CSV table of C-alpha atoms in Angstrom, one decimal:
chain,number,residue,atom,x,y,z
A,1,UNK,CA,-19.1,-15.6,-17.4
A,2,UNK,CA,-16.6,-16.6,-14.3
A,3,UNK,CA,-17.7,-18.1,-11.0
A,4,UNK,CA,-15.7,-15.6,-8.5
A,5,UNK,CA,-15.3,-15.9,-4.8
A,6,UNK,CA,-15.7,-12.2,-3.1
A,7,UNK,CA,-13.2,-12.0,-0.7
A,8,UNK,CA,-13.9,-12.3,2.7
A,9,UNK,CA,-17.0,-14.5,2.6
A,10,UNK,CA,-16.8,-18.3,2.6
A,11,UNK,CA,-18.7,-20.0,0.5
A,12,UNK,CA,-20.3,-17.6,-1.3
A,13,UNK,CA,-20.5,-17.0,-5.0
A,14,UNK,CA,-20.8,-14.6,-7.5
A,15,UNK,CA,-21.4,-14.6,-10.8
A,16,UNK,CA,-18.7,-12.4,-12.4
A,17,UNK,CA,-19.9,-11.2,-16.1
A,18,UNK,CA,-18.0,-9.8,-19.4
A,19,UNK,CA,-20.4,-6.8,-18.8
A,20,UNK,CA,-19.5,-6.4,-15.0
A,21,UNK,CA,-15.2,-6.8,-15.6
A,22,UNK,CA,-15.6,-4.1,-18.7
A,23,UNK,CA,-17.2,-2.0,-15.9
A,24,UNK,CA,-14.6,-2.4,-13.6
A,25,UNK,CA,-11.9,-1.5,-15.3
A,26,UNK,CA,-13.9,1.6,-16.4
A,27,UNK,CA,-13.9,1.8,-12.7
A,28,UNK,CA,-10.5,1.3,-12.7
A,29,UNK,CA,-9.6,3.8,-15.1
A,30,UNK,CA,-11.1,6.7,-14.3
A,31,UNK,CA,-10.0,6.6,-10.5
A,32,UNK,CA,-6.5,6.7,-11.9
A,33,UNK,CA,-7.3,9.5,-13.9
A,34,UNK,CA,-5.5,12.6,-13.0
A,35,UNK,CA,-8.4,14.9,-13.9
A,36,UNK,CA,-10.8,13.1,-11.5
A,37,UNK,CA,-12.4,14.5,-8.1
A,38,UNK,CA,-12.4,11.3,-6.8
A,39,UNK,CA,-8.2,10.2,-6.6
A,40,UNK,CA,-6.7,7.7,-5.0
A,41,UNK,CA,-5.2,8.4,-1.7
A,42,UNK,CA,-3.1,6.2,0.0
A,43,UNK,CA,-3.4,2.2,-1.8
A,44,UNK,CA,-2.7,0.8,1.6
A,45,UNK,CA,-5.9,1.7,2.6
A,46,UNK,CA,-8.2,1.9,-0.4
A,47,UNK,CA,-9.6,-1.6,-0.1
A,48,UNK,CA,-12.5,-1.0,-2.8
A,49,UNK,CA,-9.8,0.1,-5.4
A,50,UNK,CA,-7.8,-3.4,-4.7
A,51,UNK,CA,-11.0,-5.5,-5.1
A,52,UNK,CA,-11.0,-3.5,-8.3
A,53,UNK,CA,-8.1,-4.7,-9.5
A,54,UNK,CA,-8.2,-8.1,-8.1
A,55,UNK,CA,-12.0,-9.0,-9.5
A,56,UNK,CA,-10.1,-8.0,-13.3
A,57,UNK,CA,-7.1,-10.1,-12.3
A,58,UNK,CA,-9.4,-13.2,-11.1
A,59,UNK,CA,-11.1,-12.8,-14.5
A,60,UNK,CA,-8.2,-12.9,-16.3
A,61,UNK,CA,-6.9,-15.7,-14.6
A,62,UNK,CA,-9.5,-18.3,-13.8
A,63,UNK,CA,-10.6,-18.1,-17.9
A,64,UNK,CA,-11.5,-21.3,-18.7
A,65,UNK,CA,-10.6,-21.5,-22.5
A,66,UNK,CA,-8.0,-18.5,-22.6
A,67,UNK,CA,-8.4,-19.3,-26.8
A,68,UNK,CA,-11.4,-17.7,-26.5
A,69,UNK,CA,-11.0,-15.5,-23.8
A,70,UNK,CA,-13.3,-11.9,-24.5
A,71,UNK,CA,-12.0,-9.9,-26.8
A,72,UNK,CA,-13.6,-6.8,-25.7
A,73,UNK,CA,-11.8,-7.3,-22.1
A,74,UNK,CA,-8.7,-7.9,-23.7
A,75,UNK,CA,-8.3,-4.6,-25.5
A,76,UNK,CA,-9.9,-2.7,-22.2
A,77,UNK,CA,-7.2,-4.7,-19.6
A,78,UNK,CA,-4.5,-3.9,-22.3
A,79,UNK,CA,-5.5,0.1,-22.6
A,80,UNK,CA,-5.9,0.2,-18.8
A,81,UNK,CA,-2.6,-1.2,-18.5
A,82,UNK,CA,-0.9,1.5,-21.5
A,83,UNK,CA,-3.2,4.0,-19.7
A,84,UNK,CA,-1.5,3.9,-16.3
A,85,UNK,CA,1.8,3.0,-17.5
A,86,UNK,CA,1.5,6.8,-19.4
A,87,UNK,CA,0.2,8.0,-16.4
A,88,UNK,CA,3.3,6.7,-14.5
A,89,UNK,CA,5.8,7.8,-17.1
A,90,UNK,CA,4.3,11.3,-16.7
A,91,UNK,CA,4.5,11.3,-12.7
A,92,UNK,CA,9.0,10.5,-13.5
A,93,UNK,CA,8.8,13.7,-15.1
A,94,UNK,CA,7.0,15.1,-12.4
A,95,UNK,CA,9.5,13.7,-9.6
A,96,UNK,CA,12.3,15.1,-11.6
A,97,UNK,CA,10.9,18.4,-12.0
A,98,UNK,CA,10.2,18.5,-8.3
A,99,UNK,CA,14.1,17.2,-7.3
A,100,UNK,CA,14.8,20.0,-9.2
A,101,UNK,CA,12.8,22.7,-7.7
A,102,UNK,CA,13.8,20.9,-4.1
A,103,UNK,CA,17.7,21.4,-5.4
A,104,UNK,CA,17.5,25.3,-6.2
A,105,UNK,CA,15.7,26.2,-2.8
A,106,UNK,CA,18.3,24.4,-1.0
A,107,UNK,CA,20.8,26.2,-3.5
A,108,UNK,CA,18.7,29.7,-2.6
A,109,UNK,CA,18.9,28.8,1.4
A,110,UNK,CA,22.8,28.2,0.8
A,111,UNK,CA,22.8,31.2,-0.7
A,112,UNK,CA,20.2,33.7,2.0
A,113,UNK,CA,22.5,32.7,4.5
A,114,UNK,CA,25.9,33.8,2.9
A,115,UNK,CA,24.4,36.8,2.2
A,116,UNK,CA,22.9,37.2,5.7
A,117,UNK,CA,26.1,36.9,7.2
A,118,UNK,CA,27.5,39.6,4.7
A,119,UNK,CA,24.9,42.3,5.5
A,120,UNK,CA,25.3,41.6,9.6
A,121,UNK,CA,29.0,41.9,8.9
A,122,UNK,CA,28.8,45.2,6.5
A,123,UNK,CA,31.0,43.1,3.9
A,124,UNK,CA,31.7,45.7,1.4
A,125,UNK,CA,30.0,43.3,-1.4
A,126,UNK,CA,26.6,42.5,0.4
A,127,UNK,CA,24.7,45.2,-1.7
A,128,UNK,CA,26.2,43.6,-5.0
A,129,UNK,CA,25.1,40.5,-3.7
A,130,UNK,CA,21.6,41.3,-2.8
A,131,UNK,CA,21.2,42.9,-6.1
A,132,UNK,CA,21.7,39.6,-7.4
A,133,UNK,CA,19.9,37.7,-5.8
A,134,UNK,CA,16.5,40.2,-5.6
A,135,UNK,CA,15.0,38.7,-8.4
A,136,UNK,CA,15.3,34.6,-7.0
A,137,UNK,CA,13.6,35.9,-3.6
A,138,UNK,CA,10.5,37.9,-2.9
A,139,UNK,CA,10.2,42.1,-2.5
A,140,UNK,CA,9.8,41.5,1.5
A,141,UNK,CA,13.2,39.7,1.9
A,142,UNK,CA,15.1,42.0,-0.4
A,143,UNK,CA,14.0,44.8,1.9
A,144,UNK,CA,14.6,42.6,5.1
A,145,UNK,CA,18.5,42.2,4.0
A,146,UNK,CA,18.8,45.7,3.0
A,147,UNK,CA,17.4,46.7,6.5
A,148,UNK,CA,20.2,44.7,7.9
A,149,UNK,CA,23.0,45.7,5.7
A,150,UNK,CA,21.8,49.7,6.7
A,151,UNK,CA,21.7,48.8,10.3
A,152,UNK,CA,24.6,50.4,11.7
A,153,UNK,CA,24.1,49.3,15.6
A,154,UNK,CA,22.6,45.6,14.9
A,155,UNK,CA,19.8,46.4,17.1
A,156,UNK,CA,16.3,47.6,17.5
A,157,UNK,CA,13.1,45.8,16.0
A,158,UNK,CA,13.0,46.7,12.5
A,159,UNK,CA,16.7,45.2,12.8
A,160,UNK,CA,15.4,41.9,14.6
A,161,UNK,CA,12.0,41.8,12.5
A,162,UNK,CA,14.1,41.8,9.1
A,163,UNK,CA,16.2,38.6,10.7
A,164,UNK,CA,13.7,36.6,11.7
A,165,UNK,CA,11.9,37.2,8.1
A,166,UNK,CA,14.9,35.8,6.4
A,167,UNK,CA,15.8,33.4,9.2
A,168,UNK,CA,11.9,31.9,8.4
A,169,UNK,CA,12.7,32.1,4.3
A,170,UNK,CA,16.2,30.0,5.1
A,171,UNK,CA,13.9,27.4,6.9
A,172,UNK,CA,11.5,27.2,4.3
A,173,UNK,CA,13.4,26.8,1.7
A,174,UNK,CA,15.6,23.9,3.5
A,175,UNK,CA,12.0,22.4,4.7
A,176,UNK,CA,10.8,22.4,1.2
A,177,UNK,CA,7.3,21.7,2.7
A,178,UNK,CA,5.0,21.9,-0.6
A,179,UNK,CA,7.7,20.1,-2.2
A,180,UNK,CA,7.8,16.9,-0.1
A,181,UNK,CA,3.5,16.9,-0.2
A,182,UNK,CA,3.4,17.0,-3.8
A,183,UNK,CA,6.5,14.1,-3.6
A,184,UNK,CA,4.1,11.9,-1.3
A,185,UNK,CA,1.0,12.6,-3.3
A,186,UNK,CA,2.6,11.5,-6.6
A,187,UNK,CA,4.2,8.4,-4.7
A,188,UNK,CA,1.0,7.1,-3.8
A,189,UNK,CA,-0.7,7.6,-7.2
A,190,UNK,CA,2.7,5.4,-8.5
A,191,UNK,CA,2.0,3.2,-6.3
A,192,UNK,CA,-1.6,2.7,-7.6
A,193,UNK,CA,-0.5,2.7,-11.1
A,194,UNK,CA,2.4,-0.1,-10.9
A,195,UNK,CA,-0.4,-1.9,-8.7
A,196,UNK,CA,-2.2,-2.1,-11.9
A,197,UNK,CA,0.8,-2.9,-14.2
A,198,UNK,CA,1.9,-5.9,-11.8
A,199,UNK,CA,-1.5,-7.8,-11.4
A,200,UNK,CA,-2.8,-6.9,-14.9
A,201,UNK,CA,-0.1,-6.8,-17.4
A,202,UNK,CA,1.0,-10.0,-15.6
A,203,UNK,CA,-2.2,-11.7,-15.8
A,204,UNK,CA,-2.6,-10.4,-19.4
A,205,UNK,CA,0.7,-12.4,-20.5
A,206,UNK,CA,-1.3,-16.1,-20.4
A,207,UNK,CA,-4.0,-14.8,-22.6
A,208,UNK,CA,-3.3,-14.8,-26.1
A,209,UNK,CA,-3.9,-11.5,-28.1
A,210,UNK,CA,-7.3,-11.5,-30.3
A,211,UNK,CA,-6.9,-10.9,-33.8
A,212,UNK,CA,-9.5,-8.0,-35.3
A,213,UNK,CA,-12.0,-8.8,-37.9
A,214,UNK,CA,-11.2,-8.3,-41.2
A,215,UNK,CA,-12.3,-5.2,-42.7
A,216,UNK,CA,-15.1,-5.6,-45.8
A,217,UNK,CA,-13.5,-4.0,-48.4
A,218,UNK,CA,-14.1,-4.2,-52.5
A,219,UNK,CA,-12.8,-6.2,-54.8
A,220,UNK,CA,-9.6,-6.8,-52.4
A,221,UNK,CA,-7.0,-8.9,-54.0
A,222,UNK,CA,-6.9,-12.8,-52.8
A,223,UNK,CA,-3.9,-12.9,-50.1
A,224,UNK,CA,-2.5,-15.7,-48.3
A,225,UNK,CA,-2.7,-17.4,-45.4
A,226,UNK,CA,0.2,-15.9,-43.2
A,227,UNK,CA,-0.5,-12.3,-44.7
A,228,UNK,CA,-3.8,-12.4,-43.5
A,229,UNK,CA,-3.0,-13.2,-40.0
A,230,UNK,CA,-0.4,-10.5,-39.9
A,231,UNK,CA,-2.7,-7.8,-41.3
A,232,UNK,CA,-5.5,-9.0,-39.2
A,233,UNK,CA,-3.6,-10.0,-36.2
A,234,UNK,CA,-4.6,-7.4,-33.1
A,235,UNK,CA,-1.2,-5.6,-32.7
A,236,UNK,CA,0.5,-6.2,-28.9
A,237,UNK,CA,2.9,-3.6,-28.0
A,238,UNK,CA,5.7,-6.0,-26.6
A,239,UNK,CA,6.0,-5.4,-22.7
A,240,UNK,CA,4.6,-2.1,-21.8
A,241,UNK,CA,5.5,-2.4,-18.4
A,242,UNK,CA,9.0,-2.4,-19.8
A,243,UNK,CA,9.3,1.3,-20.2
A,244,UNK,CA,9.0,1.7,-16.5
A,245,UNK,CA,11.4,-1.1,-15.5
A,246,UNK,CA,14.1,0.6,-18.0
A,247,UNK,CA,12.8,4.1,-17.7
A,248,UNK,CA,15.7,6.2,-16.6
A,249,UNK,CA,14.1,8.1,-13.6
A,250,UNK,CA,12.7,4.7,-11.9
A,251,UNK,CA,16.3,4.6,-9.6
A,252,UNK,CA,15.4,8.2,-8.8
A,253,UNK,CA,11.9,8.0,-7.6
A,254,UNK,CA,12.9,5.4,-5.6
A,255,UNK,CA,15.3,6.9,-3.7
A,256,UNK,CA,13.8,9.9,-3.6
A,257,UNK,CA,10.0,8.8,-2.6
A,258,UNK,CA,10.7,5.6,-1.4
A,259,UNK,CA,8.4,3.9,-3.7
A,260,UNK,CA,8.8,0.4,-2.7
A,261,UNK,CA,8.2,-1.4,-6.1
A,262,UNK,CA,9.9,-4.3,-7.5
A,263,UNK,CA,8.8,-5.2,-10.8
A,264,UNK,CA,9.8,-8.5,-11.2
A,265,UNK,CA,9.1,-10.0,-7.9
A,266,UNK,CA,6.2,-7.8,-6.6
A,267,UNK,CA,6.3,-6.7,-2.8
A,268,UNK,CA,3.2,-5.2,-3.2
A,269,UNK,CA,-0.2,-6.1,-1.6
A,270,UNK,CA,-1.4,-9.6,-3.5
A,271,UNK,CA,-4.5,-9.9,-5.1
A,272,UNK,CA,-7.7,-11.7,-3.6
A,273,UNK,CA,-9.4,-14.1,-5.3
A,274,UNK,CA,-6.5,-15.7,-7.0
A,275,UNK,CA,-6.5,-19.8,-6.9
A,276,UNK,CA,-4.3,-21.2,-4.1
C-alpha cells in the first residue's frame, strides 16, 4: 500500500491500496472507451478523470521498492496505456477520413457555384453539367438548378426560391458544420488519451517489467539460467507511445485540430500528487 496526499487538502492522508489503483484504472479505462455513455468531454475541465490519472501516476511513482513493485498493476497501467494508444491511432484515421470528407464538400461548393453561374447565364453546357453532378448533390438541388437553367426572365419566386436553396447548399458545404463538431469531439478524446500516454507510460519507464510464472508443465527438459528468464520474462512492447510520436497523421491532426500535444516535453495539465 502507498501513503497518498489527495490534492487539495493539507495534511491529510490516504491510504492508497493495490485493490483501489487496479480500480482506477478500470475507472480509467472504460471512460476512454468509445462505446461508453459516459465520455469524456472536454479534459480541461474533467477534474475527476485527472485525479484518475494522477492517483495511478502517484502510485507508480512514490513505489518504495520498484523491484517489487505489483505485478498485477503493472500489466493493468501497461494495457491501459496500449489500450488508449489503439484508441488514439484509430481517432488518426478518423481525422483523415474527416479532412477528406471536409476536402470534397469544399470541392462540391467549388463546383455548385460554377454551375450556378452557368444556369443564370444559359451557358449551353449547364444541363451536361448538372447531369453530372446530380448524383454528388441531393434531388432538391438538382431541381433548384434546373429551375434556374429553365428560367428564361431570372425572376419570379420559384426562380428566387431555387437560388437561395443552392446559395444555403454552397454555405453548407463551405461551413462544413458536422464536420468541424466531429473534429472537436475527437480532439478532446486525443487529448484524454495522450493525457494517459504522457503521465503513465512515463511513470511506467522506472518500474521494471515483472516476469510471469513459470508454467507447470511435465517432464519439461532441464534449461538454463538465461533461457529461463527469456521464456519467462513478461514481454514489454518497446515504447508504445512511439507509434504516435512517428505515426504519420500526428503533423495532421495537429494542424488540423489544433491538438496541442508535445510528446516529449508535455504542455499538458501536470499531475497532482507527484513529490516536489
Amino acid at each position: 500500500m502507498l501513503f497518498y496526499r489527495k490534492p487539495g487538502i493539507v495534511n491529510v492522508k490516504m491510504i492508497i491500496t493495490e485493490e483501489k489503483i487496479l480500480s482506477n484504472i478500470d475507472k480509467v479505462q472504460k471512460m476512454i472507451n468509445p462505446n461508453s455513455k459516459k465520455q469524456i468531454v472536454e479534459l480541461e475541465d474533467d477534474a475527476y478523470f485527472k485525479d484518475l490519472i494522477d492517483s495511478i501516476k502517484s502510485y507508480i511513482n512514490e513505489y518504495p521498492k520498484k523491484k517489487n513493485f505489483p505485478a498485477s498493476v503493472y500489466r493493468a497501467a501497461r494495457s491501459l496505456v496500449e489500450y488508449a494508444t489503439n484508441q488514439f491511432e484509430d481517432n488518426t484515421k478518423q481525422i483523415e477520413k474527416l479532412i477528406r470528407e471536409r476536402e470534397q464538400n469544399i470541392s462540391k461548393a467549388n463546383e455548385l457555384k460554377e454551375i450556378l453561374y452557368m444556369a443564370e447565364n444559359n451557358d449551353k453546357e449547364w444541363k451536361s453539367r448538372v447531369k453530372q453532378i446530380s448524383s454528388a448533390i441531393s434531388e432538391d438541388a438538382t431541381e433548384a438548378l434546373i429551375v434556374i437553367g429553365k428560367t428564361k426572365k431570372k425572376e419570379g419566386e420559384n426562380y428566387e426560391s431555387a437560388k437561395k436553396l443552392i446559395h444555403a447548399k454552397i454555405s453548407n458545404l463551405e461551413a462544413n458544420l458536422h464536420i468541424e463538431i466531429d473534429m472537436e469531439r475527437i480532439e478532446d478524446r486525443s487529448k484524454a488519451l495522450s493525457y494517459i500516454g504522457i503521465e503513465i507510460a512515463e511513470a511506467l519507464k522506472g518500474v521494471p517489467a515483472p516476469m510471469e510464472e513459470p508454467a507447470k508443465v511435465k517432464e519439461e527438459p532441464e534449461i538454463i539460467h538465461d533461457e529461463y528468464i527469456e521464456q519467462t520474462r513478461f514481454e514489454v512492447k518497446p515504447s508504445l507511445w512511439e507509434r504516435i510520436k512517428n505515426s504519420k497523421l500526428i503533423r495532421t491532426i495537429v494542424y488540423v485540430c489544433k491538438i496541442r500535444v508535445v510528446l516529449d516535453k508535455p504542455a499538458l495539465p501536470e499531475g497532482r500528487g507527484e513529490n516536489k
